[in-house]
Coordinates of C-alpha atoms in Angstrom, one line a residue:
Chain A
X19 CA 53.4 39.3 52.3
X20 CA 51.8 41.4 54.5
X21 CA 54.5 43.2 56.0
X22 CA 55.7 45.5 53.5
X23 CA 52.2 46.8 52.9
X24 CA 51.5 47.4 56.7
X25 CA 53.8 50.0 56.6
X26 CA 52.1 51.9 54.1
X27 CA 48.6 50.9 55.5
X28 CA 46.7 53.6 57.6
X29 CA 45.7 50.7 60.1
X30 CA 48.3 50.3 62.7
X31 CA 46.4 47.5 64.6
X32 CA 46.9 45.2 61.7
X33 CA 50.7 45.5 62.3
X34 CA 50.4 43.1 65.3
X35 CA 49.1 40.5 63.2
X36 CA 45.8 40.1 64.9
X37 CA 43.7 42.5 62.8
X38 CA 43.0 40.3 60.1
X39 CA 39.5 41.5 59.5
X40 CA 40.1 45.0 59.0
X41 CA 43.6 44.2 57.2
X42 CA 44.5 45.7 54.0
X43 CA 44.0 42.5 52.2
X44 CA 40.2 42.3 53.3
X45 CA 40.0 46.0 51.9
X46 CA 41.9 44.8 48.5
X47 CA 38.8 42.0 48.7
X48 CA 36.0 44.6 49.1
X49 CA 37.3 46.4 46.3
X50 CA 37.7 44.1 44.0
X51 CA 33.9 42.9 45.2
X52 CA 33.1 46.5 44.3
X53 CA 34.9 46.3 40.9
X54 CA 33.0 43.3 39.4
X55 CA 29.9 44.6 38.5
X56 CA 32.0 47.9 37.0
X57 CA 33.6 45.0 34.9
X58 CA 30.4 43.2 34.0
X59 CA 28.8 46.7 32.9
X60 CA 31.6 48.3 31.1
X61 CA 29.2 50.7 29.3
X62 CA 28.8 52.7 32.6
X63 CA 32.4 52.7 33.0
X64 CA 34.2 56.1 33.0
X65 CA 37.0 54.9 30.2
X66 CA 33.6 53.5 28.3
X67 CA 32.1 56.7 28.5
X68 CA 35.0 58.9 27.7
X69 CA 35.3 57.0 24.3
X70 CA 31.7 57.1 23.4
X71 CA 29.7 60.2 24.3
X72 CA 26.5 58.6 24.2
X73 CA 24.5 55.9 24.8
X74 CA 23.5 53.3 22.1
X75 CA 20.0 53.0 23.0
X76 CA 17.7 52.9 19.6
X77 CA 16.3 56.6 20.2
X78 CA 16.1 59.1 17.4
X79 CA 18.5 61.3 19.5
X80 CA 21.4 58.6 19.8
X81 CA 20.7 57.6 16.1
X82 CA 21.8 61.2 15.1
X83 CA 24.4 61.5 17.6
X84 CA 26.0 58.0 16.5
X85 CA 26.7 59.5 13.0
X86 CA 27.3 63.3 14.1
X87 CA 29.8 62.4 17.0
X88 CA 31.8 60.1 14.6
X89 CA 34.6 61.5 12.7
X90 CA 34.6 59.1 9.9
X91 CA 30.6 59.1 9.6
X92 CA 29.8 62.9 10.4
X93 CA 30.2 63.7 6.2
X94 CA 26.9 62.0 6.4
X95 CA 23.9 64.1 7.6
X96 CA 21.7 63.0 10.4
X97 CA 18.7 62.4 8.4
X98 CA 18.3 61.9 4.6
X99 CA 15.5 61.9 2.0
X100 CA 13.7 58.6 2.2
X101 CA 13.9 58.1 -1.8
X102 CA 17.9 59.0 -2.0
X103 CA 18.8 55.8 -0.3
X104 CA 17.1 54.0 -3.4
X105 CA 19.7 52.0 -5.5
X106 CA 17.5 53.1 -8.6
X107 CA 18.3 57.0 -7.8
X108 CA 21.8 57.0 -6.9
X109 CA 23.3 53.6 -8.4
X110 CA 25.8 53.9 -5.2
X111 CA 28.4 54.6 -7.9
X112 CA 30.1 57.7 -6.1
X113 CA 30.6 55.6 -2.9
X114 CA 32.0 52.5 -4.7
X115 CA 34.2 54.7 -6.6
X116 CA 35.6 56.0 -3.1
X117 CA 35.6 52.7 -1.5
X118 CA 37.7 51.2 -4.3
X119 CA 40.0 54.3 -3.3
X120 CA 40.4 53.0 0.0
X121 CA 41.3 49.6 -0.9
X122 CA 43.7 50.9 -3.8
X123 CA 45.4 52.9 -0.9
X124 CA 45.6 49.7 1.5
X125 CA 46.8 47.3 -1.2
X126 CA 49.1 50.1 -2.6
X127 CA 50.6 50.4 0.8
X128 CA 51.4 46.9 1.3
X129 CA 52.4 46.7 -2.3
X130 CA 55.0 49.6 -1.5
X131 CA 56.9 47.4 1.2
X132 CA 57.9 45.0 -1.5
X133 CA 59.0 47.4 -4.4
X134 CA 62.2 49.3 -5.4
X135 CA 61.4 51.9 -7.9
X136 CA 64.8 51.3 -9.9
X137 CA 65.5 49.5 -13.1
X138 CA 66.2 45.9 -13.2
X139 CA 65.2 45.3 -9.4
X140 CA 61.3 46.6 -9.8
X141 CA 60.5 43.9 -12.4
X142 CA 62.2 41.3 -10.1
X143 CA 60.3 42.7 -7.0
X144 CA 57.2 41.9 -9.2
X145 CA 58.1 38.3 -9.8
X146 CA 59.4 38.3 -6.0
X147 CA 56.0 39.5 -4.9
X148 CA 54.0 37.3 -7.1
X149 CA 55.9 33.8 -6.0
X150 CA 57.5 34.2 -2.9
X151 CA 55.7 37.0 -0.9
X152 CA 52.4 35.4 1.1
X153 CA 49.3 36.8 -0.7
X154 CA 51.6 38.8 -2.9
X155 CA 49.7 37.7 -6.1
X156 CA 46.3 38.2 -4.9
X157 CA 47.5 41.8 -3.4
X158 CA 48.9 43.0 -6.6
X159 CA 45.8 41.4 -8.4
X160 CA 43.3 43.5 -6.3
X161 CA 45.4 46.5 -6.4
X162 CA 45.4 46.5 -10.3
X163 CA 41.4 45.2 -10.9
X164 CA 40.5 47.9 -8.2
X165 CA 42.2 50.6 -10.3
X166 CA 40.3 49.2 -13.2
X167 CA 36.9 49.0 -11.1
X168 CA 37.5 52.3 -10.1
X169 CA 37.5 54.2 -13.4
X170 CA 34.5 52.4 -14.6
X171 CA 32.3 53.3 -11.3
X172 CA 33.6 56.8 -11.7
X173 CA 32.3 57.1 -15.6
X174 CA 28.8 55.6 -14.1
X175 CA 29.1 58.1 -11.2
X176 CA 29.5 60.9 -13.7
X177 CA 26.6 59.4 -15.9
X178 CA 24.3 59.1 -13.3
X179 CA 25.0 62.6 -12.3
X180 CA 24.6 64.2 -15.7
X181 CA 21.5 62.0 -16.0
X182 CA 19.7 63.3 -12.9
X183 CA 20.7 66.9 -13.9
X184 CA 22.7 67.1 -10.7
X185 CA 25.4 69.6 -11.6
X186 CA 22.9 72.3 -11.9
X187 CA 22.8 75.1 -9.4
X188 CA 24.0 75.1 -6.9
X189 CA 26.0 72.0 -7.5
X190 CA 27.9 73.8 -10.7
X191 CA 31.3 73.8 -9.1
X192 CA 31.3 70.4 -7.5
X193 CA 30.7 68.8 -11.0
X194 CA 34.2 70.8 -12.0
X195 CA 35.7 69.1 -9.0
X196 CA 34.7 65.8 -10.1
X197 CA 35.9 66.1 -13.7
X198 CA 39.3 66.8 -11.9
X199 CA 39.2 63.8 -9.8
X200 CA 38.2 61.8 -12.9
X201 CA 41.2 63.2 -15.0
X202 CA 43.7 62.3 -11.7
X203 CA 41.8 58.8 -11.4
X204 CA 43.1 58.1 -14.9
X205 CA 46.4 59.6 -14.3
X206 CA 46.5 57.4 -11.1
X207 CA 46.0 54.3 -13.1
X208 CA 48.2 55.6 -15.9
X209 CA 51.5 56.2 -13.8
X210 CA 50.7 53.0 -12.2
X211 CA 51.0 51.1 -15.4
X212 CA 54.8 51.5 -15.9
X213 CA 55.5 50.5 -12.3
X214 CA 56.1 46.6 -13.0
X215 CA 58.8 48.0 -15.6
X216 CA 57.2 45.2 -18.2
X217 CA 56.9 45.5 -21.8
X218 CA 53.3 46.1 -21.4
X219 CA 53.8 49.5 -19.3
X220 CA 56.8 50.5 -20.8
X221 CA 55.4 50.8 -24.5
X222 CA 52.0 52.0 -23.2
X223 CA 53.9 54.6 -21.3
X224 CA 56.2 55.4 -24.5
X225 CA 53.4 55.5 -26.6
X226 CA 51.5 57.9 -23.9
X227 CA 54.3 60.3 -23.2
X228 CA 55.1 60.4 -27.2
X229 CA 51.9 62.0 -27.6
X230 CA 53.7 65.1 -25.3
X231 CA 56.2 65.9 -28.0
X232 CA 53.4 67.3 -30.1
X233 CA 52.3 69.5 -27.5
X234 CA 51.8 73.0 -28.9
X235 CA 54.5 75.4 -28.0
X236 CA 55.8 73.2 -25.1
X237 CA 57.0 70.2 -27.4
X238 CA 59.6 70.0 -29.7
X239 CA 57.2 68.6 -32.3
X240 CA 54.5 70.4 -31.8
X241 CA 53.0 73.6 -33.6
X242 CA 55.4 76.4 -32.4
X243 CA 57.5 74.5 -30.4
X244 CA 60.9 74.3 -32.4
X245 CA 60.1 78.3 -32.8
X246 CA 60.3 78.5 -28.9
X247 CA 63.5 76.6 -28.7
X248 CA 62.3 72.9 -27.5
X249 CA 64.3 70.1 -28.3
X250 CA 63.9 66.6 -27.2
X251 CA 65.8 67.8 -24.1
X252 CA 64.0 70.4 -22.7
X253 CA 60.5 70.1 -23.8
X254 CA 57.2 69.0 -21.5
X255 CA 57.9 65.4 -22.3
X256 CA 61.3 65.9 -21.1
X257 CA 60.1 67.0 -17.8
X258 CA 57.3 64.4 -17.6
X259 CA 59.8 61.3 -17.8
X260 CA 62.9 63.1 -16.4
X261 CA 65.0 62.1 -19.4
X262 CA 64.4 61.5 -23.4
X263 CA 63.4 58.1 -23.1
X264 CA 61.4 56.2 -20.9
X265 CA 64.1 55.0 -18.3
X266 CA 65.3 55.3 -14.7
X267 CA 64.1 58.3 -14.1
X268 CA 60.8 58.3 -15.6
X269 CA 60.1 54.9 -13.4
X270 CA 61.1 56.9 -10.3
X271 CA 59.1 59.7 -11.4
X272 CA 55.8 57.6 -12.2
X273 CA 55.9 56.3 -8.7
X274 CA 56.3 59.4 -7.0
X275 CA 53.4 60.5 -8.8
X276 CA 51.4 57.4 -8.5
X277 CA 52.4 56.8 -4.8
X278 CA 52.6 60.3 -3.4
X279 CA 51.6 63.4 -5.6
X280 CA 48.4 62.1 -7.3
X281 CA 47.0 60.6 -4.3
X282 CA 47.6 63.5 -2.1
X283 CA 46.2 66.1 -4.9
X284 CA 43.3 63.6 -5.3
X285 CA 42.4 63.3 -1.7
X286 CA 42.7 67.1 -1.3
X287 CA 39.8 67.1 -4.1
X288 CA 38.2 64.5 -2.6
X289 CA 37.9 66.5 0.9
X290 CA 36.5 69.4 -1.1
X291 CA 34.0 67.2 -3.2
X292 CA 32.3 65.5 -0.4
X293 CA 32.2 69.0 1.6
X294 CA 30.5 70.3 -1.3
X295 CA 27.9 67.4 -1.6
X296 CA 26.9 68.3 1.9
X297 CA 27.1 72.2 1.5
X298 CA 25.5 72.4 -1.7
X299 CA 22.4 70.6 -0.3
X300 CA 23.2 67.0 -0.1
X301 CA 22.2 64.7 -2.2
X302 CA 20.4 66.1 -5.4
X303 CA 16.9 64.0 -5.1
X304 CA 14.8 62.7 -6.2
X305 CA 13.4 66.2 -6.2
X306 CA 10.2 66.8 -7.3
X307 CA 9.5 67.6 -10.8
X308 CA 9.5 70.8 -12.3
X309 CA 7.0 71.8 -15.0
X310 CA 8.0 73.8 -18.2
X311 CA 5.4 76.7 -17.1
X312 CA 6.9 77.0 -13.6
X313 CA 10.5 77.2 -14.9
X314 CA 10.8 80.9 -15.0
X315 CA 10.1 81.0 -11.2
X316 CA 13.2 79.4 -10.8
X317 CA 15.5 81.4 -12.2
X318 CA 14.2 84.6 -10.3
X319 CA 14.1 82.8 -7.0
Chain B
X19 CA 37.1 32.9 -40.0
X20 CA 39.1 33.3 -37.1
X21 CA 37.1 33.6 -33.7
X22 CA 40.2 32.8 -31.6
X23 CA 41.5 36.1 -32.0
X24 CA 38.7 37.7 -31.1
X25 CA 38.4 35.2 -28.1
X26 CA 42.0 36.1 -27.4
X27 CA 41.7 40.1 -27.3
X28 CA 38.2 39.6 -25.3
X29 CA 39.9 37.3 -22.5
X30 CA 42.9 39.2 -22.2
X31 CA 43.0 40.2 -18.2
X32 CA 43.4 43.7 -18.9
X33 CA 40.5 43.8 -21.4
X34 CA 37.9 42.1 -19.0
X35 CA 37.2 45.6 -17.5
X36 CA 36.0 47.0 -20.9
X37 CA 34.1 43.8 -21.2
X38 CA 32.7 44.6 -18.0
X39 CA 31.6 48.0 -19.0
X40 CA 30.3 47.0 -22.2
X41 CA 27.4 44.8 -19.8
X42 CA 27.4 47.7 -17.1
X43 CA 26.7 50.7 -19.5
X44 CA 23.8 49.3 -21.3
X45 CA 22.2 48.0 -17.8
X46 CA 22.8 51.6 -16.3
X47 CA 21.9 53.7 -19.2
X48 CA 18.7 51.4 -19.6
X49 CA 17.8 51.8 -15.6
X50 CA 18.4 55.9 -16.0
X51 CA 16.2 56.3 -19.3
X52 CA 13.8 54.1 -17.7
X53 CA 13.0 56.3 -15.0
X54 CA 13.5 59.5 -17.3
X55 CA 10.6 58.3 -19.4
X56 CA 8.5 57.2 -16.5
X57 CA 9.0 60.9 -14.8
X58 CA 8.4 62.4 -18.7
X59 CA 5.2 60.6 -18.9
X60 CA 3.9 62.1 -15.5
X61 CA 5.5 65.6 -16.6
X62 CA 3.7 65.4 -19.8
X63 CA 0.3 64.4 -17.9
X64 CA 1.0 67.4 -15.0
X65 CA 1.7 69.8 -18.1
X66 CA -1.4 69.1 -19.7
X67 CA -3.9 69.4 -16.9
X68 CA -2.5 72.3 -14.7
X69 CA -5.4 71.4 -12.1
X70 CA -3.5 68.3 -11.4
X71 CA -0.5 69.8 -11.1
X72 CA -1.5 72.0 -8.3
X73 CA -2.5 68.9 -6.1
X74 CA -0.8 66.0 -7.7
X75 CA 2.5 64.6 -6.1
X76 CA 5.8 65.4 -8.3
X77 CA 7.3 61.8 -8.1
X78 CA 6.6 58.5 -9.7
X79 CA 7.3 57.0 -6.4
X80 CA 5.4 59.0 -4.1
X81 CA 5.2 58.7 -0.1
X82 CA 2.8 56.6 1.3
X83 CA 0.8 58.0 4.3
X84 CA 2.6 57.7 7.3
X85 CA 5.7 57.4 6.2
X86 CA 8.5 60.0 7.2
X87 CA 10.2 61.8 4.6
X88 CA 13.5 61.6 5.9
X89 CA 14.8 58.8 7.7
X90 CA 17.8 58.3 10.0
X91 CA 21.4 57.8 8.2
X92 CA 21.9 55.3 11.3
X93 CA 21.0 52.6 10.5
X94 CA 19.5 53.0 7.1
X95 CA 22.1 54.4 5.1
X96 CA 24.7 53.2 6.8
X97 CA 23.4 49.5 6.6
X98 CA 23.4 49.8 3.0
X99 CA 27.1 51.4 2.7
X100 CA 28.3 48.6 5.0
X101 CA 26.5 45.9 2.6
X102 CA 27.9 47.6 -0.5
X103 CA 31.4 47.6 1.1
X104 CA 31.2 43.9 2.2
X105 CA 30.0 43.1 -1.5
X106 CA 32.5 45.1 -3.5
X107 CA 35.2 43.3 -1.2
X108 CA 33.8 39.8 -2.2
X109 CA 33.6 40.9 -5.7
X110 CA 37.4 42.2 -5.7
X111 CA 38.6 39.2 -3.9
X112 CA 37.0 36.7 -6.6
X113 CA 38.2 38.8 -9.0
X114 CA 41.6 38.8 -7.7
X115 CA 41.6 35.3 -7.3
X116 CA 40.4 34.2 -10.5
X117 CA 42.1 36.7 -12.8
X118 CA 46.0 37.3 -12.6
X119 CA 47.2 40.8 -13.7
X120 CA 49.2 40.2 -16.8
X121 CA 52.9 40.7 -16.3
X122 CA 54.9 40.5 -19.3
X123 CA 58.5 40.5 -20.1
X124 CA 61.2 42.9 -18.8
X125 CA 60.8 46.1 -20.2
X126 CA 62.9 46.2 -23.4
X127 CA 63.2 49.5 -25.4
X128 CA 64.9 47.4 -28.5
X129 CA 61.8 45.0 -28.9
X130 CA 58.6 47.3 -29.8
X131 CA 55.4 45.9 -29.0
X132 CA 53.3 45.6 -31.8
X133 CA 50.7 46.5 -31.5
X134 CA 51.5 48.5 -28.4
X135 CA 48.2 49.5 -27.1
X136 CA 47.5 52.0 -24.0
X137 CA 45.4 50.7 -21.1
X138 CA 41.7 50.2 -22.4
X139 CA 40.3 53.7 -20.7
X140 CA 43.1 55.5 -22.8
X141 CA 42.3 53.9 -26.3
X142 CA 39.9 56.3 -27.5
X143 CA 42.5 58.6 -27.5
X144 CA 44.7 56.7 -29.0
X145 CA 42.3 55.9 -31.6
X146 CA 41.9 59.5 -32.2
X147 CA 45.4 59.6 -33.5
X148 CA 44.4 57.8 -36.4
X149 CA 42.4 60.9 -37.7
X150 CA 44.4 63.7 -36.2
X151 CA 47.9 64.8 -35.7
X152 CA 49.3 64.0 -32.3
X153 CA 49.0 67.8 -31.3
X154 CA 45.4 67.7 -31.7
X155 CA 44.6 64.2 -30.9
X156 CA 46.8 63.7 -27.9
X157 CA 47.0 67.4 -26.5
X158 CA 44.5 69.5 -27.8
X159 CA 41.3 67.4 -27.8
X160 CA 41.7 65.9 -24.4
X161 CA 42.0 69.3 -22.9
X162 CA 39.1 70.6 -24.7
X163 CA 37.3 67.2 -23.2
X164 CA 38.3 68.0 -19.6
X165 CA 37.8 72.0 -20.1
X166 CA 34.4 71.3 -21.8
X167 CA 33.1 68.6 -19.5
X168 CA 33.9 71.1 -16.4
X169 CA 32.4 74.1 -18.3
X170 CA 28.9 72.0 -18.5
X171 CA 27.1 73.3 -15.5
X172 CA 27.9 76.7 -16.8
X173 CA 26.6 76.8 -20.2
X174 CA 23.6 74.8 -19.3
X175 CA 21.0 77.1 -18.6
X176 CA 18.0 75.1 -18.5
X177 CA 16.5 75.3 -15.1
X178 CA 14.5 72.0 -15.7
X179 CA 15.6 68.5 -14.7
X180 CA 17.9 69.3 -11.3
X181 CA 18.0 66.4 -9.3
X182 CA 15.4 64.0 -11.2
X183 CA 15.7 61.8 -14.3
X184 CA 14.2 63.0 -17.4
X185 CA 14.9 63.6 -21.1
X186 CA 11.9 65.5 -22.4
X187 CA 13.0 68.5 -20.6
X188 CA 16.5 68.4 -21.3
X189 CA 16.7 66.7 -24.8
X190 CA 19.7 68.8 -26.0
X191 CA 21.9 68.3 -23.1
X192 CA 21.2 64.2 -22.7
X193 CA 21.8 63.9 -26.5
X194 CA 24.8 65.7 -26.5
X195 CA 26.1 63.6 -23.5
X196 CA 25.1 60.1 -24.8
X197 CA 26.7 61.1 -28.2
X198 CA 29.8 62.2 -26.9
X199 CA 29.9 59.3 -24.2
X200 CA 28.2 56.3 -25.3
X201 CA 29.0 57.0 -28.9
X202 CA 32.0 58.8 -29.4
X203 CA 34.3 57.9 -26.3
X204 CA 33.0 54.2 -26.0
X205 CA 32.8 53.4 -29.7
X206 CA 36.5 54.6 -30.0
X207 CA 37.5 52.5 -27.2
X208 CA 35.5 49.7 -28.7
X209 CA 37.2 50.1 -32.0
X210 CA 40.8 50.5 -30.3
X211 CA 40.6 47.2 -28.3
X212 CA 38.8 45.0 -30.2
X213 CA 39.6 46.3 -34.2
X214 CA 42.8 47.1 -34.1
X215 CA 45.9 44.7 -34.6
X216 CA 49.4 44.8 -35.6
X217 CA 50.4 48.5 -37.0
X218 CA 47.3 49.7 -35.7
X219 CA 45.4 48.3 -38.9
X220 CA 41.8 47.2 -38.5
X221 CA 41.1 43.8 -38.3
X222 CA 37.3 42.8 -38.3
X223 CA 36.3 40.3 -35.9
X224 CA 37.0 37.0 -37.3
X225 CA 40.0 38.1 -38.9
X226 CA 43.5 36.7 -37.5
X227 CA 46.2 39.3 -36.9
X228 CA 48.6 39.1 -39.8
X229 CA 51.8 41.0 -38.6
X230 CA 53.0 40.8 -42.4
X231 CA 50.0 42.5 -43.8
X232 CA 50.4 45.1 -46.3
X233 CA 47.7 47.7 -46.2
X234 CA 47.5 50.2 -49.2
X235 CA 48.4 53.2 -47.0
X236 CA 47.8 55.9 -49.8
X237 CA 46.0 58.8 -48.9
X238 CA 45.1 62.3 -50.4
X239 CA 44.7 65.9 -49.1
X240 CA 41.4 67.5 -49.6
X241 CA 42.9 70.1 -51.6
X242 CA 44.5 67.8 -54.0
X243 CA 41.2 66.2 -54.9
X244 CA 40.5 69.6 -56.3
X245 CA 43.2 69.5 -58.7
X246 CA 45.6 71.8 -56.1
X247 CA 49.3 71.5 -55.9
X248 CA 50.6 74.6 -54.9
X249 CA 51.2 74.9 -51.2
X250 CA 50.0 78.2 -50.7
X251 CA 46.9 77.5 -52.6
X252 CA 46.5 74.4 -50.8
X253 CA 46.9 76.2 -47.6
X254 CA 44.3 78.9 -48.6
X255 CA 42.1 76.1 -49.8
X256 CA 42.1 74.3 -46.3
X257 CA 41.5 77.5 -44.3
X258 CA 38.5 78.1 -46.4
X259 CA 37.5 74.6 -46.1
X260 CA 37.5 74.7 -42.4
X261 CA 35.8 77.9 -42.0
X262 CA 33.0 76.4 -44.5
X263 CA 32.7 73.3 -42.0
X264 CA 32.6 75.9 -39.0
X265 CA 29.5 78.0 -40.6
X266 CA 27.7 75.0 -42.1
X267 CA 27.7 73.1 -38.5
X268 CA 27.5 76.3 -36.3
X269 CA 25.0 77.7 -38.8
X270 CA 22.9 74.3 -38.6
X271 CA 23.5 74.4 -34.8
X272 CA 22.3 78.1 -34.7
X273 CA 19.1 77.4 -36.5
X274 CA 18.4 74.2 -34.3
X275 CA 18.4 76.6 -31.4
X276 CA 16.4 79.6 -32.6
X277 CA 14.1 77.2 -34.0
X278 CA 13.6 74.3 -31.3
X279 CA 15.2 75.8 -28.3
X280 CA 14.2 79.3 -28.5
X281 CA 13.4 79.7 -24.6
X282 CA 16.9 78.2 -23.8
X283 CA 18.5 80.1 -26.3
X284 CA 17.0 83.3 -25.0
X285 CA 18.3 83.0 -21.5
X286 CA 22.0 82.4 -22.8
X287 CA 24.8 85.0 -22.8
X288 CA 27.2 85.2 -25.7
X289 CA 29.9 83.7 -23.9
X290 CA 27.5 80.6 -22.9
X291 CA 26.3 80.4 -26.4
X292 CA 29.7 80.7 -28.4
X293 CA 31.2 77.9 -25.5
X294 CA 28.3 75.3 -26.6
X295 CA 28.8 76.2 -30.3
X296 CA 32.4 75.9 -30.1
X297 CA 32.4 72.6 -28.1
X298 CA 29.6 71.0 -30.5
X299 CA 31.5 72.0 -33.7
X300 CA 34.8 70.4 -32.2
X301 CA 33.0 67.1 -31.1
X302 CA 31.5 66.7 -34.8
X303 CA 34.8 67.5 -36.1
X304 CA 36.2 64.0 -34.9
X305 CA 32.9 61.4 -36.7
X306 CA 33.2 64.1 -39.8
X307 CA 37.3 63.6 -40.1
X308 CA 37.0 60.0 -39.3
X309 CA 34.4 59.7 -42.1
X310 CA 36.2 61.4 -44.6
X311 CA 39.4 59.6 -43.7
X312 CA 37.8 56.0 -43.9
X313 CA 35.8 56.9 -47.0
X314 CA 38.1 59.2 -49.0
X315 CA 41.5 58.4 -47.6
X316 CA 41.8 62.2 -46.7
X317 CA 44.4 63.0 -44.5
X318 CA 44.6 66.6 -43.9
X319 CA 42.3 69.4 -44.7
X320 CA 44.5 72.1 -44.2
X321 CA 48.2 72.1 -44.8
X322 CA 50.7 74.5 -43.5
X323 CA 54.7 74.3 -43.1
X324 CA 54.2 74.4 -39.3
X325 CA 50.9 72.3 -38.6
X326 CA 48.4 70.3 -40.3
X327 CA 44.6 69.7 -39.7

C-alpha cells in the first residue's frame, strides 16, 4: 500500500519502512484531523462562502442582502412599507396570479411529455394520460383548474388596482401592460381549450373563431371584407386556424400558441410589469390620503 | 319546476370557477368598499376641519409609536409569500383531487353540440352576439374593451385617490368601473352560463332544457316600427336614430360633467374628454340594445347593404 506512494513522497526515510511516524499515512491522518472541524462547520468553508455571499445572522444588513443578492428575490426591495404587507390592502392577487402561472408552466411541461398535437392521437393521449400515466389525471386537473383560477385572480387583481387608484401617475403605463397580460391570459386559456380535441373544445373554438369571419375588412363575412377580396380561404380566420375549418392545422397552431408563443410573450410582458412595479415606486400604498383642497398642488408638483 | 337542471349547470366542473367568482367577487368588493368608505369618512372629517388636516394622520390605520415605517422584506414579506404559495398549492391539489377536468367525446364536426358554449370567461362576449352582429359583438366591442381599459390611466385626470381606497373622491371612475365589470361583464356571463340553453334560448332557473322548444323568433327593425319599408329611407332613419342616441347620451353625460364634475372637466383636454364620451356611449349602447331587443324585439336600428347595427 505504501510503496507506490513512497516514490512520490517527499520523505526518503520512509522508503526504508522504519519511519512510520513521519510516513504519508500519518500525514493523511493529520490532514483528515484538520478536515473534521471544516466538515462540521461547512458555513465557514470556501464552497459555502462562494455560494452564499453573506452570513445568515439576523442582522438588518444580512436581511437586506438576503433579498438583494438573490436572483429570484431581487425584484423585491430590501424593505417595504409596513402597511403594504397587510392582506386587506393588496389582497395578494397579483402574486397569486404569478404563482398560478408558475404552477401552469410546471404542470404544462409535464403534460407536454405525454401529448402529440395531431388529430386522433391527441384525444388518445389525454385518455392515456388520465388512465395510465401515474398521477396523470391530477396533473391534467391541476393544469385546468389553475388556468381557471388564474383568470379569476387576474380579474380580482385588476379590481384592486382600480379601487386603489394604483394606475394613476406614475403607474399609467404599467396598467396598460397589465391589460395586455390579462388578454394574453385569456388567450392562453382559450388556446388550451382546443388541445384535448374533444367536443367541448372543438365547438368552443369553432364558435370563438367563427367570430373572426366577421372581422371588419379582414374577414370574409365582415363589413368591407368581400370588397377587399376576402374569402374563407385567405381571411383572418384562415390565418388563425391554418385552414377553413377547425382541423389538424388548427390543433397544431393552438398547440404552438398555447405552449410557446403566448407564454413567451406573456413572460416578456411580465418582466416589464414587475420591473415597472419597482421602477414606478413600488407598491402604491396605502398612501396618505390627499384632500380635494390640496389637489392642485399635485398637478404642478 | 326542475331545479335539477340548474344544479346540473352549477355543478358542471367547468362552471365551478364561475360559482367561485360569484362568491369571491362580492367578498372582495365588500372588502374594498369597506376600506373606501372608512377612508371617505376620515377625508370628510379632514376637509371640514383644516386645522385637524394639518396635524392628523392621513391613514385610517396609522402607525403606532415606536414602529418602523418600513419593514424588511426578509422575513416579513417573504414569509407571507411562502405561506400563500403553500396555501394555493394545497387548494389546487385538493381541487384537482376532488374535481376532474371534463373530457367529452372526441371532436366530431358532424355532431353539433347544442348549446355550444365558450368557456365561462368568454360567455359575456358570446352573450353580446345576441344583441349585435358578430363584427360588433365579436370583434369591435372586445377590441374596444381592451383599448378602453388601456386608456383608463390616460383619460382619468383626477389626481385624488392614488394609492388608497376611496369612493367619494372618484365617484365617476368607481361607478363606471363597477358598471362595466360588476354589472355588464359579470351579469352577461351569468346569463350566458345559467340562463342560456339549447339554441341559445333563455331558460329561467327551474326550467328544463327542452331541445324541441319553439320560440317565436319574430323580430322587427326599428325603422319598420315607424312604418318605413323603403331601404333608403330605412337607412337614413337608422343613421338619424344612431345620431340621436349619441347626442342624447353624450348630451346627458356632458351636462353631468359640466355640472357635477366641473373641476375634472376643466383639467381634461379634448382628446381625453372625447375618449371618455366615446367609451361611455359605446358601453351604454349594450344595455340599451339589450333592453330594446328583449322588450320590443328590435333587431337592427341601422340597416345598410354592407352592415347592420
